[in-house]
PDB file of C-alpha atoms in Angstrom:
ATOM      1  CA  UNK A   1      -2.352   0.576 -11.824  1.00  0.00           C
ATOM      2  CA  UNK A   2      -2.912   3.034  -9.023  1.00  0.00           C
ATOM      3  CA  UNK A   3      -1.590   2.800  -5.481  1.00  0.00           C
ATOM      4  CA  UNK A   4      -3.989   1.651  -2.776  1.00  0.00           C
ATOM      5  CA  UNK A   5      -3.673   0.803   0.876  1.00  0.00           C
ATOM      6  CA  UNK A   6      -3.374  -2.951   1.390  1.00  0.00           C
ATOM      7  CA  UNK A   7      -3.420  -4.948   4.609  1.00  0.00           C
ATOM      8  CA  UNK A   8      -1.281  -8.066   4.395  1.00  0.00           C
ATOM      9  CA  UNK A   9      -1.937 -10.851   6.918  1.00  0.00           C
ATOM     10  CA  UNK A  10       0.831 -13.392   7.387  1.00  0.00           C
ATOM     11  CA  UNK A  11       0.321 -16.551   9.441  1.00  0.00           C
ATOM     12  CA  UNK A  12       3.592 -18.142  10.500  1.00  0.00           C
ATOM     13  CA  UNK A  13       5.542 -20.130  13.007  1.00  0.00           C
ATOM     14  CA  UNK A  14       7.122 -17.843  15.595  1.00  0.00           C
ATOM     15  CA  UNK A  15      10.807 -18.047  14.614  1.00  0.00           C
ATOM     16  CA  UNK A  16      13.699 -15.684  15.195  1.00  0.00           C
ATOM     17  CA  UNK A  17      14.723 -13.749  12.084  1.00  0.00           C
ATOM     18  CA  UNK A  18      11.457 -14.014  10.150  1.00  0.00           C
ATOM     19  CA  UNK A  19      10.539 -10.369  10.726  1.00  0.00           C
ATOM     20  CA  UNK A  20      13.933  -9.328   9.364  1.00  0.00           C
ATOM     21  CA  UNK A  21      13.481 -11.430   6.214  1.00  0.00           C
ATOM     22  CA  UNK A  22       9.935 -10.173   5.654  1.00  0.00           C
ATOM     23  CA  UNK A  23      10.990  -6.538   6.041  1.00  0.00           C
ATOM     24  CA  UNK A  24      13.823  -7.256   3.580  1.00  0.00           C
ATOM     25  CA  UNK A  25      11.251  -8.217   0.943  1.00  0.00           C
ATOM     26  CA  UNK A  26       9.769  -4.709   1.207  1.00  0.00           C
ATOM     27  CA  UNK A  27      13.196  -3.063   1.350  1.00  0.00           C
ATOM     28  CA  UNK A  28      14.321  -4.694  -1.924  1.00  0.00           C
ATOM     29  CA  UNK A  29      11.266  -3.243  -3.662  1.00  0.00           C
ATOM     30  CA  UNK A  30      11.558   0.190  -2.012  1.00  0.00           C
ATOM     31  CA  UNK A  31       8.076  -0.169  -0.508  1.00  0.00           C
ATOM     32  CA  UNK A  32       7.565   1.548   2.827  1.00  0.00           C
ATOM     33  CA  UNK A  33       5.718  -0.324   5.581  1.00  0.00           C
ATOM     34  CA  UNK A  34       3.098   2.073   6.969  1.00  0.00           C
ATOM     35  CA  UNK A  35       2.167  -0.106   9.924  1.00  0.00           C
ATOM     36  CA  UNK A  36       3.330  -3.399  11.393  1.00  0.00           C
ATOM     37  CA  UNK A  37       1.829  -5.486  14.161  1.00  0.00           C
ATOM     38  CA  UNK A  38       2.769  -8.999  15.245  1.00  0.00           C
ATOM     39  CA  UNK A  39       0.740 -11.015  17.720  1.00  0.00           C
ATOM     40  CA  UNK A  40      -0.640 -14.414  18.526  1.00  0.00           C
ATOM     41  CA  UNK A  41      -3.366 -15.558  16.165  1.00  0.00           C
ATOM     42  CA  UNK A  42      -6.558 -17.508  16.687  1.00  0.00           C
ATOM     43  CA  UNK A  43      -4.509 -20.674  16.121  1.00  0.00           C
ATOM     44  CA  UNK A  44      -2.296 -22.049  18.891  1.00  0.00           C
ATOM     45  CA  UNK A  45       1.458 -21.596  18.281  1.00  0.00           C
ATOM     46  CA  UNK A  46       0.841 -19.522  15.134  1.00  0.00           C
ATOM     47  CA  UNK A  47       1.742 -15.834  14.936  1.00  0.00           C
ATOM     48  CA  UNK A  48       0.007 -13.272  12.771  1.00  0.00           C
ATOM     49  CA  UNK A  49       1.708 -10.310  11.147  1.00  0.00           C
ATOM     50  CA  UNK A  50      -0.475  -7.396  10.037  1.00  0.00           C
ATOM     51  CA  UNK A  51       1.461  -5.273   7.545  1.00  0.00           C
ATOM     52  CA  UNK A  52      -0.004  -2.152   5.937  1.00  0.00           C
ATOM     53  CA  UNK A  53       1.473  -0.808   2.695  1.00  0.00           C
ATOM     54  CA  UNK A  54       0.568   1.688   0.009  1.00  0.00           C
ATOM     55  CA  UNK A  55       1.342   0.180  -3.394  1.00  0.00           C
ATOM     56  CA  UNK A  56      -0.230  -1.329  -6.505  1.00  0.00           C
ATOM     57  CA  UNK A  57      -2.075  -4.639  -6.525  1.00  0.00           C
ATOM     58  CA  UNK A  58       0.584  -6.099  -8.830  1.00  0.00           C
ATOM     59  CA  UNK A  59       3.310  -5.301  -6.286  1.00  0.00           C
ATOM     60  CA  UNK A  60       1.303  -6.582  -3.318  1.00  0.00           C
ATOM     61  CA  UNK A  61       0.653  -9.871  -5.151  1.00  0.00           C
ATOM     62  CA  UNK A  62       4.385 -10.167  -5.805  1.00  0.00           C
ATOM     63  CA  UNK A  63       5.222  -9.388  -2.177  1.00  0.00           C
ATOM     64  CA  UNK A  64       2.715 -11.911  -0.800  1.00  0.00           C
ATOM     65  CA  UNK A  65       4.204 -14.547  -3.116  1.00  0.00           C
ATOM     66  CA  UNK A  66       7.703 -13.782  -1.817  1.00  0.00           C
ATOM     67  CA  UNK A  67       6.534 -13.863   1.798  1.00  0.00           C
ATOM     68  CA  UNK A  68       4.911 -17.276   1.275  1.00  0.00           C
ATOM     69  CA  UNK A  69       8.273 -18.650   0.078  1.00  0.00           C
ATOM     70  CA  UNK A  70       9.666 -18.199   3.601  1.00  0.00           C
ATOM     71  CA  UNK A  71       9.858 -21.633   5.257  1.00  0.00           C
ATOM     72  CA  UNK A  72       8.076 -20.592   8.481  1.00  0.00           C
ATOM     73  CA  UNK A  73       5.185 -18.874   6.682  1.00  0.00           C
ATOM     74  CA  UNK A  74       2.009 -20.934   6.591  1.00  0.00           C
ATOM     75  CA  UNK A  75      -0.127 -18.588   4.494  1.00  0.00           C
ATOM     76  CA  UNK A  76      -0.296 -14.908   3.532  1.00  0.00           C
ATOM     77  CA  UNK A  77      -3.311 -12.913   2.379  1.00  0.00           C
ATOM     78  CA  UNK A  78      -3.896  -9.328   1.287  1.00  0.00           C
ATOM     79  CA  UNK A  79      -6.990  -7.162   1.475  1.00  0.00           C
ATOM     80  CA  UNK A  80      -8.040  -3.631   0.590  1.00  0.00           C
ATOM     81  CA  UNK A  81      -9.538  -1.482   3.363  1.00  0.00           C
ATOM     82  CA  UNK A  82     -13.124  -2.177   2.254  1.00  0.00           C
ATOM     83  CA  UNK A  83     -12.573  -5.898   2.901  1.00  0.00           C
ATOM     84  CA  UNK A  84     -11.399  -5.499   6.500  1.00  0.00           C
ATOM     85  CA  UNK A  85     -12.406  -4.177   9.869  1.00  0.00           C
ATOM     86  CA  UNK A  86      -9.431  -2.362  11.354  1.00  0.00           C
ATOM     87  CA  UNK A  87      -8.402  -0.154  14.242  1.00  0.00           C
ATOM     88  CA  UNK A  88      -5.372   1.457  15.787  1.00  0.00           C
ATOM     89  CA  UNK A  89      -4.907   2.462  19.416  1.00  0.00           C
ATOM     90  CA  UNK A  90      -3.155   5.456  20.902  1.00  0.00           C
ATOM     91  CA  UNK A  91      -2.135   6.779  24.305  1.00  0.00           C
ATOM     92  CA  UNK A  92      -1.823  10.484  25.099  1.00  0.00           C
ATOM     93  CA  UNK A  93      -0.022  11.674  28.241  1.00  0.00           C
ATOM     94  CA  UNK A  94      -1.026  15.208  29.233  1.00  0.00           C
ATOM     95  CA  UNK A  95      -0.242  17.419  32.230  1.00  0.00           C
ATOM     96  CA  UNK A  96      -2.778  16.831  35.043  1.00  0.00           C
ATOM     97  CA  UNK A  97      -3.557  20.463  35.717  1.00  0.00           C
ATOM     98  CA  UNK A  98      -5.174  20.714  32.282  1.00  0.00           C
ATOM     99  CA  UNK A  99      -7.771  18.079  33.148  1.00  0.00           C
ATOM    100  CA  UNK A 100      -9.144  20.284  35.899  1.00  0.00           C
ATOM    101  CA  UNK A 101      -8.301  23.770  34.599  1.00  0.00           C
ATOM    102  CA  UNK A 102      -9.309  23.413  30.953  1.00  0.00           C
ATOM    103  CA  UNK A 103     -12.961  22.463  30.539  1.00  0.00           C
ATOM    104  CA  UNK A 104     -12.293  22.033  26.822  1.00  0.00           C
ATOM    105  CA  UNK A 105     -10.056  18.996  27.533  1.00  0.00           C
ATOM    106  CA  UNK A 106     -12.959  17.195  29.202  1.00  0.00           C
ATOM    107  CA  UNK A 107     -15.182  18.027  26.221  1.00  0.00           C
ATOM    108  CA  UNK A 108     -12.572  16.713  23.762  1.00  0.00           C
ATOM    109  CA  UNK A 109     -12.325  13.437  25.685  1.00  0.00           C
ATOM    110  CA  UNK A 110     -16.090  13.025  25.735  1.00  0.00           C
ATOM    111  CA  UNK A 111     -16.661  14.014  22.077  1.00  0.00           C
ATOM    112  CA  UNK A 112     -13.894  11.722  20.808  1.00  0.00           C
ATOM    113  CA  UNK A 113     -15.145   8.697  22.772  1.00  0.00           C
ATOM    114  CA  UNK A 114     -11.742   8.424  24.433  1.00  0.00           C
ATOM    115  CA  UNK A 115     -11.205   7.233  27.948  1.00  0.00           C
ATOM    116  CA  UNK A 116      -8.994   8.268  30.801  1.00  0.00           C
ATOM    117  CA  UNK A 117      -6.723   5.357  31.679  1.00  0.00           C
ATOM    118  CA  UNK A 118      -4.964   6.828  34.704  1.00  0.00           C
ATOM    119  CA  UNK A 119      -4.659  10.094  36.601  1.00  0.00           C
ATOM    120  CA  UNK A 120      -1.724  11.071  38.781  1.00  0.00           C
ATOM    121  CA  UNK A 121      -0.564  14.303  40.383  1.00  0.00           C
ATOM    122  CA  UNK A 122       1.610  15.207  37.379  1.00  0.00           C
ATOM    123  CA  UNK A 123      -0.177  13.743  34.374  1.00  0.00           C
ATOM    124  CA  UNK A 124      -3.165  11.834  33.060  1.00  0.00           C
ATOM    125  CA  UNK A 125      -3.278   9.294  30.228  1.00  0.00           C
ATOM    126  CA  UNK A 126      -6.012   9.054  27.627  1.00  0.00           C
ATOM    127  CA  UNK A 127      -6.643   6.011  25.445  1.00  0.00           C
ATOM    128  CA  UNK A 128      -8.285   6.165  22.027  1.00  0.00           C
ATOM    129  CA  UNK A 129      -9.023   3.322  19.606  1.00  0.00           C
ATOM    130  CA  UNK A 130     -10.291   3.959  16.112  1.00  0.00           C
ATOM    131  CA  UNK A 131      -9.273   4.733  12.559  1.00  0.00           C
ATOM    132  CA  UNK A 132      -5.931   6.476  12.031  1.00  0.00           C
ATOM    133  CA  UNK A 133      -7.752   9.638  10.948  1.00  0.00           C
ATOM    134  CA  UNK A 134      -9.675   9.755  14.259  1.00  0.00           C
ATOM    135  CA  UNK A 135      -6.447   9.421  16.243  1.00  0.00           C
ATOM    136  CA  UNK A 136      -4.721  12.077  14.126  1.00  0.00           C
ATOM    137  CA  UNK A 137      -7.686  14.419  14.647  1.00  0.00           C
ATOM    138  CA  UNK A 138      -7.524  13.882  18.415  1.00  0.00           C
ATOM    139  CA  UNK A 139      -3.765  14.530  18.321  1.00  0.00           C
ATOM    140  CA  UNK A 140      -4.364  17.854  16.572  1.00  0.00           C
ATOM    141  CA  UNK A 141      -6.996  18.810  19.148  1.00  0.00           C
ATOM    142  CA  UNK A 142      -4.687  18.036  22.110  1.00  0.00           C
ATOM    143  CA  UNK A 143      -1.582  19.547  20.505  1.00  0.00           C
ATOM    144  CA  UNK A 144      -2.301  23.187  21.547  1.00  0.00           C
ATOM    145  CA  UNK A 145      -2.508  22.073  25.191  1.00  0.00           C
ATOM    146  CA  UNK A 146       0.858  20.293  25.078  1.00  0.00           C
ATOM    147  CA  UNK A 147       1.238  16.537  24.788  1.00  0.00           C
ATOM    148  CA  UNK A 148       3.867  15.127  27.152  1.00  0.00           C
ATOM    149  CA  UNK A 149       4.006  11.761  25.358  1.00  0.00           C
ATOM    150  CA  UNK A 150       2.165  10.107  22.483  1.00  0.00           C
ATOM    151  CA  UNK A 151       2.250   6.584  21.069  1.00  0.00           C
ATOM    152  CA  UNK A 152       0.127   4.879  18.435  1.00  0.00           C
ATOM    153  CA  UNK A 153      -0.058   1.164  17.697  1.00  0.00           C
ATOM    154  CA  UNK A 154       0.098  -0.469  14.322  1.00  0.00           C
ATOM    155  CA  UNK A 155      -3.100  -1.504  12.631  1.00  0.00           C
ATOM    156  CA  UNK A 156      -4.957  -4.542  13.867  1.00  0.00           C
ATOM    157  CA  UNK A 157      -7.488  -6.022  11.514  1.00  0.00           C
ATOM    158  CA  UNK A 158      -9.780  -8.896  10.710  1.00  0.00           C
ATOM    159  CA  UNK A 159     -11.250  -9.670   7.320  1.00  0.00           C
ATOM    160  CA  UNK A 160     -14.954  -9.221   6.716  1.00  0.00           C
ATOM    161  CA  UNK A 161     -15.050 -12.514   4.825  1.00  0.00           C
ATOM    162  CA  UNK A 162     -14.190 -15.829   6.414  1.00  0.00           C
ATOM    163  CA  UNK A 163     -10.515 -16.676   5.938  1.00  0.00           C
ATOM    164  CA  UNK A 164      -9.902 -20.357   5.435  1.00  0.00           C
ATOM    165  CA  UNK A 165      -6.675 -20.437   7.435  1.00  0.00           C
ATOM    166  CA  UNK A 166      -8.070 -22.759  10.139  1.00  0.00           C
ATOM    167  CA  UNK A 167      -9.290 -25.245   7.521  1.00  0.00           C
ATOM    168  CA  UNK A 168      -5.945 -25.055   5.730  1.00  0.00           C
ATOM    169  CA  UNK A 169      -4.067 -25.781   8.963  1.00  0.00           C
ATOM    170  CA  UNK A 170      -6.325 -28.735   9.771  1.00  0.00           C
ATOM    171  CA  UNK A 171      -5.565 -30.200   6.347  1.00  0.00           C
ATOM    172  CA  UNK A 172      -1.813 -29.764   6.918  1.00  0.00           C
ATOM    173  CA  UNK A 173      -1.917 -31.540  10.304  1.00  0.00           C
TER     174      UNK A 173
END
């Protein structure tokens, strides 16, 4: 079996220590987490973990099974990229003088469909949402001008198909 990128969605109660136990499942198998995001879900009082890994389907099935054994976990799913809609976000902090002195910076912002979030005397901040490759390309384009700070979020994603988590939760109530 060949390695693929999988997005694992975990619906759980929001309890202290769960993230540590979930990351331990990956650690035991020597599988690196490429991206991790935890947030509220569409269901009140239920958190959603989005975990991105590069592994085989056999391993991801095993991992999802282990995650579901955690008491606080309600349900876990996995998807390949073609089954999801996903984005990442990034912020770039760049010296303000470049915004006005380098016409190319303005062109890069426009061509990449980025937006200026704030401008101050010393710096300006650009926001970009998109695929990781789009953010990496923008990073490479800004790099020659000097990036003061850079941060990228983990992947956020929704499945293309309806996930029956809401129905499952209604049945459990």
